[in-house]
mmCIF file of C-alpha atoms and ligand atoms in Angstrom:
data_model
loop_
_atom_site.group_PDB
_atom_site.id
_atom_site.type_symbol
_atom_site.label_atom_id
_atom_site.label_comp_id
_atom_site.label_asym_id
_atom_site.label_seq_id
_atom_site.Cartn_x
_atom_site.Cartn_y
_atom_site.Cartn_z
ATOM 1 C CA UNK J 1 117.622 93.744 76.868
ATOM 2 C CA UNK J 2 118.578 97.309 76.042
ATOM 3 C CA UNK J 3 115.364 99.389 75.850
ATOM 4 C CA UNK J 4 115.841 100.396 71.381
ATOM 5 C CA UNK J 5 115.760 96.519 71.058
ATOM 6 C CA UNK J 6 112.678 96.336 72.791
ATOM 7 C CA UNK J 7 111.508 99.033 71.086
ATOM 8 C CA UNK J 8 112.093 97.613 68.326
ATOM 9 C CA UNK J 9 110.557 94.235 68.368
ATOM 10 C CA UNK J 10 107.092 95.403 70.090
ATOM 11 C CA UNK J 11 106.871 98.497 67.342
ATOM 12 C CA UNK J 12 106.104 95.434 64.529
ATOM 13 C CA UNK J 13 103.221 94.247 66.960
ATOM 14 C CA UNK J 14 101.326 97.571 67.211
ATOM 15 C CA UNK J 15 99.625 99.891 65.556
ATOM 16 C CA UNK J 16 101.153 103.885 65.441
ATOM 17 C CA UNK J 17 98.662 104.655 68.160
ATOM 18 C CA UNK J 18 99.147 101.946 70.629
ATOM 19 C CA UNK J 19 103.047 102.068 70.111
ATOM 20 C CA UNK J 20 102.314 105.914 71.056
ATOM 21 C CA UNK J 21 100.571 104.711 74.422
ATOM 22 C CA UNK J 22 103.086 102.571 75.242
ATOM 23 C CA UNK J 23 105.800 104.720 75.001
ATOM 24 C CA UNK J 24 103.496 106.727 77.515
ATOM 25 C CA UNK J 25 103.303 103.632 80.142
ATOM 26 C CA UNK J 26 107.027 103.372 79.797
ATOM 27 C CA UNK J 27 107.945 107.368 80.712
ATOM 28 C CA UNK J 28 105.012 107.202 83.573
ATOM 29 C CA UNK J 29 106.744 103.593 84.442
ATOM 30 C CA UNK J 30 109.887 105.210 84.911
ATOM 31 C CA UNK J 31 108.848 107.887 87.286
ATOM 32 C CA UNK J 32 106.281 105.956 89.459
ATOM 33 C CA UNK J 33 109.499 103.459 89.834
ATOM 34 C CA UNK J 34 111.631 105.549 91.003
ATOM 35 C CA UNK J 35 109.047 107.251 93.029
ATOM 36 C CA UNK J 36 108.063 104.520 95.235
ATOM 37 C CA UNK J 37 111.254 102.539 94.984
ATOM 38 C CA UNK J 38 110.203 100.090 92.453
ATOM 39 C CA UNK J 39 113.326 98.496 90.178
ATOM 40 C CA UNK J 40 113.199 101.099 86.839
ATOM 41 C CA UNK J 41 114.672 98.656 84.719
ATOM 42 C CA UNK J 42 111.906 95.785 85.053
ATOM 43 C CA UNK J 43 109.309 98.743 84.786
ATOM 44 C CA UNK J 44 110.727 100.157 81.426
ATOM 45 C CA UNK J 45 110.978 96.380 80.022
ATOM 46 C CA UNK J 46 107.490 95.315 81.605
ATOM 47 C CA UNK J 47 106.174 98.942 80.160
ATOM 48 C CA UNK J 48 107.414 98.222 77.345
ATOM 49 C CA UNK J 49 106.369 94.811 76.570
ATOM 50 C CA UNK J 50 102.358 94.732 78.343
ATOM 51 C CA UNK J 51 100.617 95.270 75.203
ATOM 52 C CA UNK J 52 102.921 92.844 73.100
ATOM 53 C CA UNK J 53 99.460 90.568 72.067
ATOM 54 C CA UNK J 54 97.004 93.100 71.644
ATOM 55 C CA UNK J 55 96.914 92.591 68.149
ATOM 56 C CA UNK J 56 97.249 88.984 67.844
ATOM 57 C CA UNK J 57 93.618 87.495 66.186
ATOM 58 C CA UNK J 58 91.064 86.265 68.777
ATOM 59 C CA UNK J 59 91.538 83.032 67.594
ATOM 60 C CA UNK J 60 94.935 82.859 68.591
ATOM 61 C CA UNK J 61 94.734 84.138 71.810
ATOM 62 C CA UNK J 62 91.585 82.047 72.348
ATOM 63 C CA UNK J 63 93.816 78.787 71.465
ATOM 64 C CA UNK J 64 96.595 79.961 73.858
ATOM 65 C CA UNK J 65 94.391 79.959 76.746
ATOM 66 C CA UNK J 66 92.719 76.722 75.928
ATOM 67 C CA UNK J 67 96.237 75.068 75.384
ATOM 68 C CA UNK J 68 98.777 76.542 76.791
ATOM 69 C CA UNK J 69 97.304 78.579 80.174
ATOM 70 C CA UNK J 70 96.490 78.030 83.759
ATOM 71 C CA UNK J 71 93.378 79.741 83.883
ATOM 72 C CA UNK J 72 90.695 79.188 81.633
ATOM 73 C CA UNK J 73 87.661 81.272 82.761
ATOM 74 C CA UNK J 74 89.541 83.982 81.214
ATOM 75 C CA UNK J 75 87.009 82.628 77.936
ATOM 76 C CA UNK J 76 83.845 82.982 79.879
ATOM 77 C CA UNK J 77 85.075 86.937 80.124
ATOM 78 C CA UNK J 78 86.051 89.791 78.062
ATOM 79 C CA UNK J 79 87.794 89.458 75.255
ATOM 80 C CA UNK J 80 89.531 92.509 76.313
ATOM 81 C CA UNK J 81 90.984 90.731 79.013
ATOM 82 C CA UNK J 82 93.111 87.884 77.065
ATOM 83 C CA UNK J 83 95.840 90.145 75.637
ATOM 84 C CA UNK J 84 97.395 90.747 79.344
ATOM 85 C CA UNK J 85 98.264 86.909 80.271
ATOM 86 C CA UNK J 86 98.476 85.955 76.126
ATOM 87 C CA UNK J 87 100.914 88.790 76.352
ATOM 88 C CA UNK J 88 102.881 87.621 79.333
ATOM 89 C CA UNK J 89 102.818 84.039 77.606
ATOM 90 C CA UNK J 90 104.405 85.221 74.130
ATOM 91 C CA UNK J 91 107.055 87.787 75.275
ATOM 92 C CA UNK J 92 108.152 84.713 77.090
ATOM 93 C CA UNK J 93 108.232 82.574 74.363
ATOM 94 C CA UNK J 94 108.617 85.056 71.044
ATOM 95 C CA UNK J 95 110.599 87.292 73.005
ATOM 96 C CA UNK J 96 112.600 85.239 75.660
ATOM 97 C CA UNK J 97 112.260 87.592 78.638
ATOM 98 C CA UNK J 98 111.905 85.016 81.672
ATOM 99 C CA UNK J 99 112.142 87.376 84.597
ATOM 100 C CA UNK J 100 108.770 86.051 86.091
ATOM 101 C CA UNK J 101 108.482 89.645 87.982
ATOM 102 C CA UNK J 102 108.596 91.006 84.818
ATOM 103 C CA UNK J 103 106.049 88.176 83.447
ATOM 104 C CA UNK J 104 103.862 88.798 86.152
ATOM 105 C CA UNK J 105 103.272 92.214 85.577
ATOM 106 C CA UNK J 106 102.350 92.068 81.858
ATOM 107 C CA UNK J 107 99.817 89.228 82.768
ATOM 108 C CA UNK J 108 97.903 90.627 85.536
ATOM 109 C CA UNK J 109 98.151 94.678 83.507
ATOM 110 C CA UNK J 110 94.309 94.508 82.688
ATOM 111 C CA UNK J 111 92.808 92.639 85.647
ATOM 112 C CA UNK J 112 94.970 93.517 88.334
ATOM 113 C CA UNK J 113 94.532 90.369 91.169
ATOM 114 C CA UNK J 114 94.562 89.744 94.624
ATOM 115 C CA UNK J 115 98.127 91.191 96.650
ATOM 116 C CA UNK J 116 99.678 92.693 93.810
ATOM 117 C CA UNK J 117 103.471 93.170 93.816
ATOM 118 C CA UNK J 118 104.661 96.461 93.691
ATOM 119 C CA UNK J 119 105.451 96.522 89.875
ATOM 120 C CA UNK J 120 102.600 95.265 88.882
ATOM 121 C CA UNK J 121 100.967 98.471 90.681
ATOM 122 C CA UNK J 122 103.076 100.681 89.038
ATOM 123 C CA UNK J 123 101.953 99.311 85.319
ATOM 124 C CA UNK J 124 98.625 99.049 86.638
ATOM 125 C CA UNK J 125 98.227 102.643 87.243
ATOM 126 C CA UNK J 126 101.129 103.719 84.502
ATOM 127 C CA UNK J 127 98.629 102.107 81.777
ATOM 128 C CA UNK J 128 95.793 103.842 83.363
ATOM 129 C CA UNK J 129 97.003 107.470 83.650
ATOM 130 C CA UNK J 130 99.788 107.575 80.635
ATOM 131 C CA UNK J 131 99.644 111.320 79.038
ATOM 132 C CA UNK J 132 98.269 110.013 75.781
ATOM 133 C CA UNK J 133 94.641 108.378 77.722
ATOM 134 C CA UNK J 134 92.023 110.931 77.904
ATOM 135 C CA UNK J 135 88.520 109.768 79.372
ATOM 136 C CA UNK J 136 86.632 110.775 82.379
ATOM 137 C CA UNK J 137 88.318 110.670 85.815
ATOM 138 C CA UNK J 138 92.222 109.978 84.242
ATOM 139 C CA UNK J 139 93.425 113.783 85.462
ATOM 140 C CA UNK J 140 91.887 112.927 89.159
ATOM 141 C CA UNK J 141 93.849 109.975 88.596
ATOM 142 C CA UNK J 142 97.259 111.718 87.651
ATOM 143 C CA UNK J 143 96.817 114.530 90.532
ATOM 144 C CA UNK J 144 97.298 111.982 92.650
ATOM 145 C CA UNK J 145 99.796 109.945 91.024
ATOM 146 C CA UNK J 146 102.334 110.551 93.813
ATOM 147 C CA UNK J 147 100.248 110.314 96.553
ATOM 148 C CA UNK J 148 100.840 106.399 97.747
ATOM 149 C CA UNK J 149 100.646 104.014 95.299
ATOM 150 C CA UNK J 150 97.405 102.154 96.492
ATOM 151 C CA UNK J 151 95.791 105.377 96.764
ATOM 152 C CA UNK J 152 96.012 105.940 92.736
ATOM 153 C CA UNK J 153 95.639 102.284 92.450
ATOM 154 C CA UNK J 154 92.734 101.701 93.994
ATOM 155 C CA UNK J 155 91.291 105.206 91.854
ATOM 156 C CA UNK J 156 92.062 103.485 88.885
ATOM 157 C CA UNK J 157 90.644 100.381 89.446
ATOM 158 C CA UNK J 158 87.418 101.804 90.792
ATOM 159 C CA UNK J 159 86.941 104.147 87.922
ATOM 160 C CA UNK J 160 87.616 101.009 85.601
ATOM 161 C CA UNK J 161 84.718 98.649 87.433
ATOM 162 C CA UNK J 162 82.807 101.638 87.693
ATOM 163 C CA UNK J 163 82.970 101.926 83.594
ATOM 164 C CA UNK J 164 81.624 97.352 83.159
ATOM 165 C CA UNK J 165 79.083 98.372 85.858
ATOM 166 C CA UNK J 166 77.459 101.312 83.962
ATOM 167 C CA UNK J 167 77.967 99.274 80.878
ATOM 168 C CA UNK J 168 76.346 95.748 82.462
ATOM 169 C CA UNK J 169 79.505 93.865 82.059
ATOM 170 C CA UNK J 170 80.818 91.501 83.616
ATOM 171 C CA UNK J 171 83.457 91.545 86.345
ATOM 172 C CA UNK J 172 86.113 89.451 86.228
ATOM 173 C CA UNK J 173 87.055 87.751 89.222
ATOM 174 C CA UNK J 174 90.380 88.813 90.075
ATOM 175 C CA UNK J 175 89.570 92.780 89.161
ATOM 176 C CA UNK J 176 87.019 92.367 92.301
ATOM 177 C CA UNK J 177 90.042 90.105 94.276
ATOM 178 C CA UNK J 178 92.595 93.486 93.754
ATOM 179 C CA UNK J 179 89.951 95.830 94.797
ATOM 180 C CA UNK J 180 89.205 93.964 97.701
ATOM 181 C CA UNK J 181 92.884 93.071 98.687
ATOM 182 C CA UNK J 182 93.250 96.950 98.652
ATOM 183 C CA UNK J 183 90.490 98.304 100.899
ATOM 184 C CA UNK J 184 91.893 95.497 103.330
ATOM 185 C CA UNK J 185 95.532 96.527 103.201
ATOM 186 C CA UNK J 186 94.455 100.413 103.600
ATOM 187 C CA UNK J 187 92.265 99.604 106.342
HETATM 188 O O1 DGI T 1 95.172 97.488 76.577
HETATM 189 P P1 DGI T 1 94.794 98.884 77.018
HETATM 190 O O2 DGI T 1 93.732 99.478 76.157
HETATM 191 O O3 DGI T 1 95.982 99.784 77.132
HETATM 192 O O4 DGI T 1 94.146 98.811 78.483
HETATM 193 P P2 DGI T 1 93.834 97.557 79.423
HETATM 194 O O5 DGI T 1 94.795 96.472 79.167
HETATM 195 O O6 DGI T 1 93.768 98.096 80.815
HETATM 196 O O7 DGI T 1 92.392 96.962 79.136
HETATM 197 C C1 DGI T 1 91.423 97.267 78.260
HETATM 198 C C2 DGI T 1 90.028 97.186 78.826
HETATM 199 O O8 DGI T 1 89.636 95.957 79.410
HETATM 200 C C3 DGI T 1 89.636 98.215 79.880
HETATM 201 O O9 DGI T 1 89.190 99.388 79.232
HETATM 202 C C4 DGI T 1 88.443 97.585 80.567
HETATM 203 C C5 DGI T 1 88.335 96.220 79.909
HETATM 204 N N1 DGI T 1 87.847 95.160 80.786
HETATM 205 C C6 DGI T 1 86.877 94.283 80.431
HETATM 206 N N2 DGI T 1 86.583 93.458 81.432
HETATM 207 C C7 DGI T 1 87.374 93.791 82.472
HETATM 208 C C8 DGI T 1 88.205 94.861 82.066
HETATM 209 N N3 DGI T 1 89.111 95.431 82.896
HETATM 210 C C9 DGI T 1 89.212 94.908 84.135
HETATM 211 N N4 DGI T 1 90.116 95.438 84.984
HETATM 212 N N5 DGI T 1 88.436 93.873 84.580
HETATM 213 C C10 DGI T 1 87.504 93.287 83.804
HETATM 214 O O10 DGI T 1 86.789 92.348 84.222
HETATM 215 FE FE1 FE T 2 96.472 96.313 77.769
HETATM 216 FE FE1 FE T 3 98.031 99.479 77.579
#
């Protein structure tokens, strides 16, 4: 799929804002991708797509999980957290993207997991350090950017698990799984 269709269908998901960001995780996408050798086309279309449900009603995505998904803990966590593998599950079906790599990377976007492929780093860390975020931490983040992918990875997902802890929320397990997975493959 050319990148103006997929503009084009995600644009009637989102808000103006959130189409804004992800036109940000699509440019930073790009040049992680080519950066660190990662296929620029299933970044752009992965970008493009990873925030396809996060407008869908909670009801909806709540259903899909029960129904439809693998892993149903996901309802014993943050809502925040549905809209990744909801996400991957629709742009299958609404969309008809099937490249699983592709998949794969929309669904784990928010949680990260354990051994994450290399694109699903790159939209990991493109989400997390876009131009258009702004909160504590992101321009540490982006100096580094081009330093080794796990390096900036394992930033972003600290800063993030640093934010539920300060906040008393919970973890979800496979947030804790990538962070660990990370410190071992550094070590
Ligand atoms: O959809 P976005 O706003 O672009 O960003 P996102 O998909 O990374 O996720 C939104 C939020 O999810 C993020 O600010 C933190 C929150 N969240 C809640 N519980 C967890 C979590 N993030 C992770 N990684 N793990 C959690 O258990
Ligand atoms: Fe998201
Ligand atoms: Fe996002």
């Amino acid at each position: 799929m050319n990148r103006q269709r997929a503009l084009d269908i995600v644009k009637e998901q989102l808000t103006e804002k959130r189409y804004i960001h992800t036109l940000g995780v699509m440019e930073t996408s790009i040049l992680l991708a080519s950066h660190y050798g990662v296929d620029e086309k299933q970044a752009e279309l992965a970008a493009i797509f990873h925030d396809y449900a996060k407008f869908r009603p909670l009801e909806e995505m709540k259903e899909i999980i029960q129904d439809q998904l693998e892993d149903k803990k996901l309802l014993k966590y943050n809502q925040e957290l549905w809209h990744a593998p909801v996400g991957a599950y629709l742009v299958e079906k609404e969309v008809g993207i099937h490249d699983s790599t592709v998949l794969d990377a929309i669904r784990y976007h928010t949680s990260g997991r354990k051994n994450m492929t290399p694109l699903e780093k790159v939209i990991y860390v493109a989400d997390y350090i876009e131009p258009n975020r702004n909160f504590p931490g992101v321009e540490a983040a982006r100096a580094m950017a081009y330093d080794g992918l796990d390096k900036v990875l394992l930033v972003s997902l600290k800063n993030t698990m640093q934010f539920l802890l300060n906040k008393n929320q919970l973890i979800y397990p496979d947030t804790l799984k990538a962070y660990n997975s990370i410190i071992k493959s550094i070590k």
